[in-house]
Short mmCIF file of C-alpha atoms and ligand atoms in Angstrom, two decimals:
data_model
loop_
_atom_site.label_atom_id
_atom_site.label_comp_id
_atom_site.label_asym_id
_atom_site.label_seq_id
_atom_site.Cartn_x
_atom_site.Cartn_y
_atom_site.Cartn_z
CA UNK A 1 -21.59 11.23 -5.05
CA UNK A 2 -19.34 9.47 -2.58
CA UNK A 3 -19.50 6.69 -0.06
CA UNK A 4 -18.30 9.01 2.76
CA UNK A 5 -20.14 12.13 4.53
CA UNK A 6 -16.96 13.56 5.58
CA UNK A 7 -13.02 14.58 4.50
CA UNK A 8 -10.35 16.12 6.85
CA UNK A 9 -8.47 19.01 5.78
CA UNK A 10 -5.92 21.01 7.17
CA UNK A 11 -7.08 20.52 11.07
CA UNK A 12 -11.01 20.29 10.24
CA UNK A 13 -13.81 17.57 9.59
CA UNK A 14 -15.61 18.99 7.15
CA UNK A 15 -18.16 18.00 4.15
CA UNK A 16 -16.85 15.92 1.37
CA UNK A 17 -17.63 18.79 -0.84
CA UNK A 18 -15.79 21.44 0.48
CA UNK A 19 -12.72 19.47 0.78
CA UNK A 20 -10.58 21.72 -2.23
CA UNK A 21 -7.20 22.84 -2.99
CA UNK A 22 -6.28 25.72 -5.23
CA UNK A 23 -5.42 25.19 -8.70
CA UNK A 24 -2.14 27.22 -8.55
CA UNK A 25 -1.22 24.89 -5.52
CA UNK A 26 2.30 23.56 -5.94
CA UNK A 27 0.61 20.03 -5.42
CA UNK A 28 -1.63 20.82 -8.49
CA UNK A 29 0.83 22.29 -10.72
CA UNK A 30 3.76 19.24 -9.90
CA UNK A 31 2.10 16.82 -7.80
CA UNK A 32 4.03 17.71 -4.69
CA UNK A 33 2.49 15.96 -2.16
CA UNK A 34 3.40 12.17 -0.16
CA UNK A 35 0.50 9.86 1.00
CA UNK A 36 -0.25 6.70 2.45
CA UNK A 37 -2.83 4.21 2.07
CA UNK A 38 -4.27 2.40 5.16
CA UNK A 39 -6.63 0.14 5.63
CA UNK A 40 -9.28 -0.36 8.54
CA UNK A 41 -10.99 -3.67 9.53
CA UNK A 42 -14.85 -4.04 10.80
CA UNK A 43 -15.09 -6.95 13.22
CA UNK A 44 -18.74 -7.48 13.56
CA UNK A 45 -18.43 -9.70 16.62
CA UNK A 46 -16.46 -6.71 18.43
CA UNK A 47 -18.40 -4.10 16.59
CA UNK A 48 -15.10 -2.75 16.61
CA UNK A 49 -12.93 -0.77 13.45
CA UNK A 50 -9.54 -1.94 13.30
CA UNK A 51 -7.04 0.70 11.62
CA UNK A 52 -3.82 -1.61 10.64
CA UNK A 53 -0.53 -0.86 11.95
CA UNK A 54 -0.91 3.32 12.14
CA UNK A 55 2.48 3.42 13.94
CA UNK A 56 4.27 2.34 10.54
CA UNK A 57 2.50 4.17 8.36
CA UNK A 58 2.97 7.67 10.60
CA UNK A 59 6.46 6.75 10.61
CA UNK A 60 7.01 6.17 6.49
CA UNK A 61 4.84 9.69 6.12
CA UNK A 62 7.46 11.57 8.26
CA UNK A 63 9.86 9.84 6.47
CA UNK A 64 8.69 10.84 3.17
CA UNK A 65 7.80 14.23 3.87
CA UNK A 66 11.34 14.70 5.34
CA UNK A 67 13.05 13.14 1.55
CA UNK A 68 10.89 15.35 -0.11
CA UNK A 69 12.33 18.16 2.07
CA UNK A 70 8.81 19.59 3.30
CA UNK A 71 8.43 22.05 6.34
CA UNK A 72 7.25 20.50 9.16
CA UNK A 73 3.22 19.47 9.38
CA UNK A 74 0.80 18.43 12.38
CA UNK A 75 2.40 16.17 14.64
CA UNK A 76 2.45 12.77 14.83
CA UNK A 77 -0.44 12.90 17.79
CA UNK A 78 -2.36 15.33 15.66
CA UNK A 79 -2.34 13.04 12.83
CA UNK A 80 -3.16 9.59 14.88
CA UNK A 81 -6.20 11.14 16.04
CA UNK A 82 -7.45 13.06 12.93
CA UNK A 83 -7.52 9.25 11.22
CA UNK A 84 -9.69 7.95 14.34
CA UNK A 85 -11.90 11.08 14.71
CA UNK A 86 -12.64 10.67 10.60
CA UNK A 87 -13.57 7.35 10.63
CA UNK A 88 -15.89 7.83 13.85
CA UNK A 89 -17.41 10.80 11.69
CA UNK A 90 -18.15 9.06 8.89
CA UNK A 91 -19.44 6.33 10.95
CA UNK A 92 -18.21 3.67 9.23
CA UNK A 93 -19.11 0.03 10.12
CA UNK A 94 -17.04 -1.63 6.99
CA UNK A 95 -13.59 -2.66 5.47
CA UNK A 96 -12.37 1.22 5.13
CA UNK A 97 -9.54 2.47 2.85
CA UNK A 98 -7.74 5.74 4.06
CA UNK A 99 -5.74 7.69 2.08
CA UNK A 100 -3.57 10.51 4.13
CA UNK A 101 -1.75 12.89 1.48
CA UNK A 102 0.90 15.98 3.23
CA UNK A 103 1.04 18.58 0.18
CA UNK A 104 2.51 21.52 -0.63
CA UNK A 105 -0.45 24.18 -0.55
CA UNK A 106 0.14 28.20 -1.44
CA UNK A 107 0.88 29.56 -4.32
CA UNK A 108 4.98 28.81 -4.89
CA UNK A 109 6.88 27.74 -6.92
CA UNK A 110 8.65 24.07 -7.50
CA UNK A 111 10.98 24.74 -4.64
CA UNK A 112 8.52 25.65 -2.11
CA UNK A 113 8.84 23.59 1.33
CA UNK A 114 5.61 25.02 2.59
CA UNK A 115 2.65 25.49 3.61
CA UNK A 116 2.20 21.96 4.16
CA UNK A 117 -1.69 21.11 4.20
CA UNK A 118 -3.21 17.76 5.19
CA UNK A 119 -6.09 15.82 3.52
CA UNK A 120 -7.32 12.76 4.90
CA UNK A 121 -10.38 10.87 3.16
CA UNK A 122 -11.69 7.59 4.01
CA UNK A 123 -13.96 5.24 1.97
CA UNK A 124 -14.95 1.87 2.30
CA UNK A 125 -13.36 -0.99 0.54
CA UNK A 126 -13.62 -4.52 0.20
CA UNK A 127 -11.35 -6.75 -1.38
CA UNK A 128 -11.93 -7.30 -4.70
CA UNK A 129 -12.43 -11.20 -5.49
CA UNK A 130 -11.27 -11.60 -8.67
CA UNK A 131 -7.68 -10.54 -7.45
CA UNK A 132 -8.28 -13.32 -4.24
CA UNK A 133 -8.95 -15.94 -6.92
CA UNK A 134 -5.60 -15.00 -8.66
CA UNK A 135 -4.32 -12.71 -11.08
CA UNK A 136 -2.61 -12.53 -14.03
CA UNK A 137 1.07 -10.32 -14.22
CA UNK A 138 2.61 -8.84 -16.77
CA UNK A 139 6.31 -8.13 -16.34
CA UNK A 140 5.79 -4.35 -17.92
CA UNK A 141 8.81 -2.63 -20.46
CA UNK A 142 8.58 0.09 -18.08
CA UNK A 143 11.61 -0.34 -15.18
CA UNK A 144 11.04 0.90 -11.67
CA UNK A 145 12.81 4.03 -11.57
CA UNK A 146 15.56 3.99 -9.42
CA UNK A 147 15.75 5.34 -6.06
CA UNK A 148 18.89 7.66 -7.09
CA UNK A 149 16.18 8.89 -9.84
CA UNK A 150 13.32 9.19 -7.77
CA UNK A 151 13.24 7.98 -4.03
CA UNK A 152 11.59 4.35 -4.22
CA UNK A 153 11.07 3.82 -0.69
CA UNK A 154 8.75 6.65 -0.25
CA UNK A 155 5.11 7.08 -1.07
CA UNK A 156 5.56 10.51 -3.10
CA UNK A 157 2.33 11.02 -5.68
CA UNK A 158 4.55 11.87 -8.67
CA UNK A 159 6.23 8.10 -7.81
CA UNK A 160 3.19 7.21 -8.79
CA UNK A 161 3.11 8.53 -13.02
CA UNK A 162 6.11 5.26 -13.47
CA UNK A 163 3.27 2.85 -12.16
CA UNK A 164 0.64 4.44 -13.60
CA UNK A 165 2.37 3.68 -17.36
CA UNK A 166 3.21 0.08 -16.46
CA UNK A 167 -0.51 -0.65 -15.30
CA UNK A 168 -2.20 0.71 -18.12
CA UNK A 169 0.09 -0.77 -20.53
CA UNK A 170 -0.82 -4.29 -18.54
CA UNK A 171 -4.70 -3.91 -18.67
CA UNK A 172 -4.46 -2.38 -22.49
CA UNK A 173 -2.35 -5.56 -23.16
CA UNK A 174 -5.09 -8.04 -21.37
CA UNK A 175 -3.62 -8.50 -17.88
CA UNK A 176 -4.56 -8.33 -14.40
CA UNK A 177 -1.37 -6.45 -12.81
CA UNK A 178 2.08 -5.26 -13.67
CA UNK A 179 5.60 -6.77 -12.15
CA UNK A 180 8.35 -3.99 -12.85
CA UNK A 181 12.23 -4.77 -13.33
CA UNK A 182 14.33 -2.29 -11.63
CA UNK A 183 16.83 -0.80 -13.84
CA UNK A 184 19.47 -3.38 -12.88
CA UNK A 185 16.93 -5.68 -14.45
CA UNK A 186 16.70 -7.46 -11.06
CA UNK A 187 12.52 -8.12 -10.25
CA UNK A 188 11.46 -4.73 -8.61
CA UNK A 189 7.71 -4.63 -7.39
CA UNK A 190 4.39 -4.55 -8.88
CA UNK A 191 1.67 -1.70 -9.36
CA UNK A 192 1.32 -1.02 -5.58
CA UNK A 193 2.57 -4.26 -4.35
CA UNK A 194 5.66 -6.39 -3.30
CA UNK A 195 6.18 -9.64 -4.54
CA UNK A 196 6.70 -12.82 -2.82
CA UNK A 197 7.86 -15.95 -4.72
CA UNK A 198 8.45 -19.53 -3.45
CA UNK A 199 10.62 -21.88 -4.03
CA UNK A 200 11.42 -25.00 -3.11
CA UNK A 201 9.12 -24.23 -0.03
CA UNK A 202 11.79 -21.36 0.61
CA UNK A 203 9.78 -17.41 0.76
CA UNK A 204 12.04 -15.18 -1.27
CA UNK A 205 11.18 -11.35 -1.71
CA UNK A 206 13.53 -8.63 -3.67
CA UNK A 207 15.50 -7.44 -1.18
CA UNK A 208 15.22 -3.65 -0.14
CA UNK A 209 17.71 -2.67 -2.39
CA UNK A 210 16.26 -2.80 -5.50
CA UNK A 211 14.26 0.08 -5.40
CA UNK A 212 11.29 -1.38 -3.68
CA UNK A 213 8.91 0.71 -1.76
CA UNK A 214 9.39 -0.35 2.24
CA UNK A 215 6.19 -2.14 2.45
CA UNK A 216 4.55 -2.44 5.83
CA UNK A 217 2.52 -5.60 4.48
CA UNK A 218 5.84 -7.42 3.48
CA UNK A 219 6.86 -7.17 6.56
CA UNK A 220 4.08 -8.27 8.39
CA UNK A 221 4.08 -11.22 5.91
CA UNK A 222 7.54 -11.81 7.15
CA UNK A 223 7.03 -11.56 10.48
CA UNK A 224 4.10 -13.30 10.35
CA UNK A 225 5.68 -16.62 8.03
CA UNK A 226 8.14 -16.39 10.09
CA UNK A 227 5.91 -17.18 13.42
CA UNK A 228 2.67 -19.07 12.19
CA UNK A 229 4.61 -21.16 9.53
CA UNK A 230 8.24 -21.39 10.85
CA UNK A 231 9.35 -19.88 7.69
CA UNK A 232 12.16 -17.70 7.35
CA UNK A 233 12.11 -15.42 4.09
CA UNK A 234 14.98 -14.80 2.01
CA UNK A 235 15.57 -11.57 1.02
CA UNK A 236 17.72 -10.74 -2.14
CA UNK A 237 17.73 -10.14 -5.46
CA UNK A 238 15.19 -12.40 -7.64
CA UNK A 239 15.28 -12.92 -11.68
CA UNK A 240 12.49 -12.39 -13.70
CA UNK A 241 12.36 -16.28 -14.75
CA UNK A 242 12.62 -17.25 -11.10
CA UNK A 243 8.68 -15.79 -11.45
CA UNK A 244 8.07 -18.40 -13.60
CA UNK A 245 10.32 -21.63 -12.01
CA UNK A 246 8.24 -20.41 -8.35
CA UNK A 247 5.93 -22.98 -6.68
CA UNK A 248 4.07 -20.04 -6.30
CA UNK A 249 3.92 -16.17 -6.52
CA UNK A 250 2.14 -13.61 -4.70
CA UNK A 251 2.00 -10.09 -4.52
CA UNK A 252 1.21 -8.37 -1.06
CA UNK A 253 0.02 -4.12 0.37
CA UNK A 254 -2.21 -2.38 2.11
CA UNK A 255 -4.65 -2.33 -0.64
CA UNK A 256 -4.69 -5.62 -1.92
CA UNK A 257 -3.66 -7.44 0.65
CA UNK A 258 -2.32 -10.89 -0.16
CA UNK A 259 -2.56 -11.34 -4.16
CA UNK A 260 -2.01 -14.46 -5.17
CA UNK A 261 -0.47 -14.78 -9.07
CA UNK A 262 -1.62 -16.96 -11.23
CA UNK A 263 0.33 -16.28 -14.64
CA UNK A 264 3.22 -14.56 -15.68
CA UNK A 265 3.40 -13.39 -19.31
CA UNK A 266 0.66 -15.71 -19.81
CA UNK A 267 2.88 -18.51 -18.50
CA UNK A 268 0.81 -20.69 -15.97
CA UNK A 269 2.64 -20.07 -12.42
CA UNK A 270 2.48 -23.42 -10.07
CA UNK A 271 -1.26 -24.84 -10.89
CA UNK A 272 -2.68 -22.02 -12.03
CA UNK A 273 -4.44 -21.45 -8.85
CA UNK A 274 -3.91 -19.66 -5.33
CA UNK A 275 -0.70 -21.85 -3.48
CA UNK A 276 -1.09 -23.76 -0.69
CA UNK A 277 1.11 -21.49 1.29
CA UNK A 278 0.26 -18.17 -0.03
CA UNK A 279 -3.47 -19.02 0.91
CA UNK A 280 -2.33 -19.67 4.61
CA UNK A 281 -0.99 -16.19 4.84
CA UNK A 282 -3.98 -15.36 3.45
CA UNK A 283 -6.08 -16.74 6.34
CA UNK A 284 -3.48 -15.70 8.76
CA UNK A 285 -3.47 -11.98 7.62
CA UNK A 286 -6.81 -11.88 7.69
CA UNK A 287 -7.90 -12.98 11.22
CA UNK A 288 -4.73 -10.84 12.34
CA UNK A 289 -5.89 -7.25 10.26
CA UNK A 290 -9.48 -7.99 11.73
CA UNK A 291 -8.78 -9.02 14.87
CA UNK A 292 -10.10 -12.18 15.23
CA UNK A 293 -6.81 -13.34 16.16
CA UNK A 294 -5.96 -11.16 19.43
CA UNK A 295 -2.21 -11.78 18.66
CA UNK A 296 -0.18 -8.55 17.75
CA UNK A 297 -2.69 -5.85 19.57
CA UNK A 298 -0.32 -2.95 18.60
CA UNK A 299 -0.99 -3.35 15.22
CA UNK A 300 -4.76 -2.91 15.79
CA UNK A 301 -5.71 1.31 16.34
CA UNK A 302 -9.60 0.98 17.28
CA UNK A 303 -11.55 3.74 16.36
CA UNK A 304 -14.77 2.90 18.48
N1 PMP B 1 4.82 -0.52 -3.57
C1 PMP B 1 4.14 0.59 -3.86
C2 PMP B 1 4.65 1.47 -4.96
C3 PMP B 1 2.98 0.92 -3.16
O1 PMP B 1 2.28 2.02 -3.48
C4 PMP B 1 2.52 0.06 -2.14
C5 PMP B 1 1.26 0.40 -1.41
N2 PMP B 1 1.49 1.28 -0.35
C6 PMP B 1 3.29 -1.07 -1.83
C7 PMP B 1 4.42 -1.35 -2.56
C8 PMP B 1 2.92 -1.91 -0.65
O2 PMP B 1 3.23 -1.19 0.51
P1 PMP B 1 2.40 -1.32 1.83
O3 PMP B 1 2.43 -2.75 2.21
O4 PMP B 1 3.09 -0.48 2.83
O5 PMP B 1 1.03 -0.86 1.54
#
């Protein structure tokens, strides 16, 4: 029983049922398949669905698909308007969450390029509250494995078995979240997320070096501090005590949004509540992602 009516595979709306791969799939048998995460926004004075900054996340897709040497898929046209044409489907009028996966279908082998097949499902999400109010971060044992290892700037699924470790180990151990080192020992990312810290009034984030996926919300953040705030961010490499010296700390993606930490190994961060600054980015990301602020219009796909 799911929240949606429909799924999109391989070129067709169809029921969520009948959305199914093969169990001998290369994606099944290795997890060979790259995805993205994107959100949509319901503005209920536009009665209008917002999908946030499509261009970016077409572009990282083709990007990944290409490190992960697949054969080509749909185009990028295709693709835009298979997102718009599921959401209008499903007839969503709420917060959505999209996930688009590019896998490698057939029966092959570990090498196989091809066939490339498409899913796209789309649910709706909220943000959860409890992670608005603040969260509390581990910094895991488990390092962020390097992008000479396994490429960190892409969004491949098997990427995702090194973050899957560090946030079970985190929620086992009592915490919200987990912060990883990279192997340099230089603060990496969290589960999902980039981090922002403050200091001094000065927005640092790890630079995107150290084996960070290229967020699209951390650099809307920037952009957006940058503009609403007159705040430049700093980017380079940031100590795992720095976490704790911070004003404040927050963690930022399509998913969750803007995170605000609260503790760090069960050291209190700044007051032990949501920063001053971090919740003005807050507010600013949100009228921006829902369009309530008309400013950046090419970030905003609407599906009605
Ligand atoms: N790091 C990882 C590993 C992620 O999966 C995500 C979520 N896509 C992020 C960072 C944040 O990236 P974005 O802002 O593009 O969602």
């Amino acid at each position: 029983m799911t929240a949606a009516e429909f799924a999109y595979l391989d070129g067709q709306i169809i029921p969520w049922n009948d959305a199914k791969m093969h169990v001998f799939a290369p994606v099944a048998k290795y997890g060979i398949g790259v995805f993205e995460g994107i959100r949509g926004y319901w503005n209920e004075e536009a009665q209008q669905l917002y999908l946030f900054r499509v261009a970016e996340h077409l572009d990282r897709y083709a990007f990944s698909q290409r490190a992960m040497r697949f054969d080509d898929g749909p185009s990028r046209d295709e693709l835009g308007e298979a997102l718009v044409k599921l959401c209008r489907a499903n007839e969503f009028r709420t917060n959505v969450h999209i996930r688009m996966m590019a896998f490698i279908d057939g029966f092959g082998d570990l090498g196989a390029t091809g066939p490339v097949g498409t899913a796209i499902t789309a649910l709706p999400r909220q943000t959860p509250r409890r992670l608005v109010q603040g969260t509390s971060a581990q910094i895991s044992s488990w390092l962020r494995m390097p992008d000479n290892s396994m490429p960190a700037r892409i969004k491949c699924n098997a990427n995702y078995h090194n973050a899957r470790l560090a946030m079970m180990q985190a929620q086992l151990d009592g915490y919200d979240i987990a912060f990883f080192l990279n192997s340099r020992g230089k603060l990496a990312e969290a589960f999902g997320m980039c981090v922002f810290i403050i200091r001094n009034g000065q927005l640092i984030t790890p630079s995107g070096t150290n084996d960070i996926l290229e967020s699209i919300t951390r650099q809307s953040v920037i952009e957006l501090a940058r503009e609403y705030l007159g705040a430049a961010t700093v980017e380079r490499d940031v100590d795992r005590t720095e976490l704790i010296l911070a004003e404040e700390v927050f963690c930022c993606g399509t998913g969750a949004e803007i995170m605000p930490v609260i503790s760090v190994d069960r050291i209190i961060v700044g007051g032990g509540q949501p920063g001053a600054i971090t919740q003005r980015l807050m507010e600013i990301y949100g009228t921006i992602v829902t369009g309530k602020n008309n400013a950046h219009a090419s970030w905003r796909t609407p599906v009605f």
